[in-house]
PDB file of C-alpha atoms in Angstrom:
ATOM      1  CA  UNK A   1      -9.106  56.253  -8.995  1.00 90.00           C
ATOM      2  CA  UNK A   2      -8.424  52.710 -10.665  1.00 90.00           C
ATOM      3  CA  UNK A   3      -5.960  54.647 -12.610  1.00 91.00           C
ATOM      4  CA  UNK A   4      -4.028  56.078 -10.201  1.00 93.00           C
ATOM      5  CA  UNK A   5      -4.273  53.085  -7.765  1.00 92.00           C
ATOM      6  CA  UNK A   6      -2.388  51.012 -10.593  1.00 89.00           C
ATOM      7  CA  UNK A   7       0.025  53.941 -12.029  1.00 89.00           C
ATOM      8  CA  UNK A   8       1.300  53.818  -7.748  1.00 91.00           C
ATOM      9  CA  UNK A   9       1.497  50.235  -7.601  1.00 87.00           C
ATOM     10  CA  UNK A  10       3.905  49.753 -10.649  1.00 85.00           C
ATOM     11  CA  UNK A  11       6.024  52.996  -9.042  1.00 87.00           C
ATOM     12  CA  UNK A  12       6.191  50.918  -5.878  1.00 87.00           C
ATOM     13  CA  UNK A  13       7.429  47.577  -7.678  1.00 81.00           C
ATOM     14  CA  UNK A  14       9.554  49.164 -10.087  1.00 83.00           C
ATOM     15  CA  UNK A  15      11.290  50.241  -6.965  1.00 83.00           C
ATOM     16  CA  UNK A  16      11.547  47.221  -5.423  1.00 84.00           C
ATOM     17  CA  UNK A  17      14.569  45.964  -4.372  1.00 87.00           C
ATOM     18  CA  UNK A  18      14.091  41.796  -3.250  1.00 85.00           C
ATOM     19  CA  UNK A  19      16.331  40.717  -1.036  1.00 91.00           C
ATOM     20  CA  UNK A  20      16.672  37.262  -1.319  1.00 88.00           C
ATOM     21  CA  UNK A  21      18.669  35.678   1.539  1.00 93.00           C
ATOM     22  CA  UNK A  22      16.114  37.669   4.175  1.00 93.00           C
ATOM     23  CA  UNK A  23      13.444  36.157   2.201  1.00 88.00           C
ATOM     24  CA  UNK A  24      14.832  32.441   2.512  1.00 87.00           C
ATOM     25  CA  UNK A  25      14.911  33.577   6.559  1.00 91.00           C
ATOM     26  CA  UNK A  26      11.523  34.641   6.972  1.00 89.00           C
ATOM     27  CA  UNK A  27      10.593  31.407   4.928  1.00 87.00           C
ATOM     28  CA  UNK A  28      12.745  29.406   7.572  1.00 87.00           C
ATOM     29  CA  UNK A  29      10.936  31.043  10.298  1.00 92.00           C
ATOM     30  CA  UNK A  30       7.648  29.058   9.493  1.00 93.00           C
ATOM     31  CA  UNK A  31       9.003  25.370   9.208  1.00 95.00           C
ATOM     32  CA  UNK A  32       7.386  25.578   5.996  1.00 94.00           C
ATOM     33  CA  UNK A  33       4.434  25.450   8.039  1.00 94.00           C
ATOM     34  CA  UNK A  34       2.519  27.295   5.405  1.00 93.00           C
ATOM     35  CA  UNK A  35       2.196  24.252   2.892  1.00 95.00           C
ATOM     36  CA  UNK A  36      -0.376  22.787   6.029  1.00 95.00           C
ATOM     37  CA  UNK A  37      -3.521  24.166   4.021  1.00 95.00           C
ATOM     38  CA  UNK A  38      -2.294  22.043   0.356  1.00 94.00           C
ATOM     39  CA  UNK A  39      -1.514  19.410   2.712  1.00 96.00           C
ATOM     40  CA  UNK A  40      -5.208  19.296   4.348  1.00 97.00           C
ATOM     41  CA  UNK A  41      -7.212  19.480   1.103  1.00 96.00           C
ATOM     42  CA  UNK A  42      -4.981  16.950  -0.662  1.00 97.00           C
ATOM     43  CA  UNK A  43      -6.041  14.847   2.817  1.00 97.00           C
ATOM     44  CA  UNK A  44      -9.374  15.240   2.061  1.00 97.00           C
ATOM     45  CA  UNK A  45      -9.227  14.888  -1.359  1.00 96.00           C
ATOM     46  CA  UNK A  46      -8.000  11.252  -0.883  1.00 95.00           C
ATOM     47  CA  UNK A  47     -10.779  10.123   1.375  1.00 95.00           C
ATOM     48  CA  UNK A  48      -9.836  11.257   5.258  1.00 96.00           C
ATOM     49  CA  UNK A  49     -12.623  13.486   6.895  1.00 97.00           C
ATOM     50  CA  UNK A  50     -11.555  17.032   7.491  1.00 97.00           C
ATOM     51  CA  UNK A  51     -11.741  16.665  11.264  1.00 97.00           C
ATOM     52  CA  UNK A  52      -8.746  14.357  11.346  1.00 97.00           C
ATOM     53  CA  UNK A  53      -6.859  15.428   8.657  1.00 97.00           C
ATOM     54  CA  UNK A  54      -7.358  18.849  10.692  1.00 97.00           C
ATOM     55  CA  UNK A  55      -5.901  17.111  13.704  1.00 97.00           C
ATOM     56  CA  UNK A  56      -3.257  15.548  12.336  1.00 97.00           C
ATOM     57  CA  UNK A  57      -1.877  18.267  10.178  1.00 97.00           C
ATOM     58  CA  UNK A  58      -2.305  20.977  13.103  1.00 97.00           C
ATOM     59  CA  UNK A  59      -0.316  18.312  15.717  1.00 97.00           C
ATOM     60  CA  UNK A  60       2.298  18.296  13.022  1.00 97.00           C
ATOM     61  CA  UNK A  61       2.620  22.091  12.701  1.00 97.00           C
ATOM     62  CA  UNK A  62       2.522  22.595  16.635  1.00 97.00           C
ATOM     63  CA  UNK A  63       5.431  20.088  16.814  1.00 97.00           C
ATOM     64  CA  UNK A  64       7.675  21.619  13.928  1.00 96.00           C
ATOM     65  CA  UNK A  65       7.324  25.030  15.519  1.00 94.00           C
ATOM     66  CA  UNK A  66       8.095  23.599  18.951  1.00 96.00           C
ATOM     67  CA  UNK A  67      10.574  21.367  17.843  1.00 96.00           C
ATOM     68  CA  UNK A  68      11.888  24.007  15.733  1.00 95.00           C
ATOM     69  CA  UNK A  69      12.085  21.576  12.929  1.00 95.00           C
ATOM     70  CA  UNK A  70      10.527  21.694   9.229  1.00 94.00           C
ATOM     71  CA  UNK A  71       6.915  20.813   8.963  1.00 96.00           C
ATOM     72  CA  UNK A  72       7.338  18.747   6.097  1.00 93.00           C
ATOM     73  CA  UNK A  73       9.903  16.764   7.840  1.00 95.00           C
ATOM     74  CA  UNK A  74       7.369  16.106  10.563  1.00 96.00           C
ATOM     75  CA  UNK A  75       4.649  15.098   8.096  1.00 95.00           C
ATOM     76  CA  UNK A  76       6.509  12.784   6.443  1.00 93.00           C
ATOM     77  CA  UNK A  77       7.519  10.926   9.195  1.00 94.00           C
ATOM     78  CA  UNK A  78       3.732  10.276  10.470  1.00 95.00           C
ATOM     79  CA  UNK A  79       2.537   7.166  10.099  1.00 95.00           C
ATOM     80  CA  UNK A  80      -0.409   7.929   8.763  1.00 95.00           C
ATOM     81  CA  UNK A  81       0.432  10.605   6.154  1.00 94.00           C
ATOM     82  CA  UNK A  82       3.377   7.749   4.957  1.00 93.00           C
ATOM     83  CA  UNK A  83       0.461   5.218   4.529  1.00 94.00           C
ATOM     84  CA  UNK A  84      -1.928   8.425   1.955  1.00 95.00           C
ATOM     85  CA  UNK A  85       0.995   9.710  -0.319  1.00 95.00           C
ATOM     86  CA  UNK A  86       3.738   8.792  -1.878  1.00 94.00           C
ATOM     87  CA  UNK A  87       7.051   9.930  -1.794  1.00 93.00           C
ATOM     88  CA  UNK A  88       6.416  11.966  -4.816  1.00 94.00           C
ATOM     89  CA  UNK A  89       3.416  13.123  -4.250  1.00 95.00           C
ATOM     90  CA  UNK A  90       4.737  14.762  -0.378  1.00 94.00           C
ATOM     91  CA  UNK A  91       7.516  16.435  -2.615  1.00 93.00           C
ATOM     92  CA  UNK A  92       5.040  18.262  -4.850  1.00 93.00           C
ATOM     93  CA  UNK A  93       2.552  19.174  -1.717  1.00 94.00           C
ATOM     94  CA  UNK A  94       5.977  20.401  -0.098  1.00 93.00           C
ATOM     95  CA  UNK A  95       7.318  22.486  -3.603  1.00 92.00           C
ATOM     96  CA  UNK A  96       7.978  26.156  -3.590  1.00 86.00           C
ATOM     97  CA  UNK A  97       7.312  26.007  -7.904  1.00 87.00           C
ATOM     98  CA  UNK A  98       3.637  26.401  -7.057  1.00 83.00           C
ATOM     99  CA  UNK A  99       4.336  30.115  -5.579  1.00 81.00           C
ATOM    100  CA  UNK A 100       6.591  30.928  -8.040  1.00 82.00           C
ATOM    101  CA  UNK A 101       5.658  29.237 -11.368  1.00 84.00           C
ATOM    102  CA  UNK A 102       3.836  32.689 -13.013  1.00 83.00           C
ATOM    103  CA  UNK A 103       5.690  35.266 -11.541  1.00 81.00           C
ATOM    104  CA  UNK A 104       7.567  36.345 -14.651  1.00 84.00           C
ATOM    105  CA  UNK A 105       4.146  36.417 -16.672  1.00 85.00           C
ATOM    106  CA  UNK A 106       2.178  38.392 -13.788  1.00 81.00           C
ATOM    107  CA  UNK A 107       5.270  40.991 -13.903  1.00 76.00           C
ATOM    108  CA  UNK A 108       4.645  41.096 -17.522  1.00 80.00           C
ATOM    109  CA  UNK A 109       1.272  41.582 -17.145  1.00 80.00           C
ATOM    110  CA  UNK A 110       1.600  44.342 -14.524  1.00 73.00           C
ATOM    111  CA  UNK A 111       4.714  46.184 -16.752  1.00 72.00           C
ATOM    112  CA  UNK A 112       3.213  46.399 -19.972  1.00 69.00           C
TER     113      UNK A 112
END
């Protein structure tokens, strides 16, 4: 059953055809809202209790989605989140390289 499962998944992505520019729209579409869960543990991580990171990060994604304005651009111009990171340290909590950094080795995996 294994077998089979995996011999239909490989048919399915050999067949794939990505199409990138509706893929950057659907990303648009969340305001980068989903980097809110990195965000909240790398909160935490640096002291503030989960409660008001919670609070703060879910204000934050409320207001890009109303405001129909990226998430990270509302985080980074909160007070409070200015006072925990760095610029350089919002950049990496806000990078797309952590989605993307193994996908050639997992397609290698999966192809050979």
């Amino acid at each position: 059953c294994l077998d089979y499962m995996m011999s239909l998944m490989i048919k399915v992505v050999k067949g794939m055809t990505v199409n990138k520019a509706q893929m950057l729209e659907n990303i648009g579409r969340s305001y980068n809202v989903f980097f809110s869960q990195q965000l909240l543990l790398k909160m935490v991580e640096k002291g503030m209790i989960r409660e008001k990171a919670y609070r703060i990060v879910q204000k934050n994604a409320h207001d890009a989605f109303d405001e129909k304005v990226l998430f990270d651009d509302k985080i980074k111009a909160d007070k409070t989140v200015q006072e925990m990171f760095k610029q350089k340290e919002l950049d990496e909590i806000f990078s797309f390289k952590k989605y993307t950094n193994n996908v050639d080795f997992i397609f290698k995996r999966v192809f050979n």
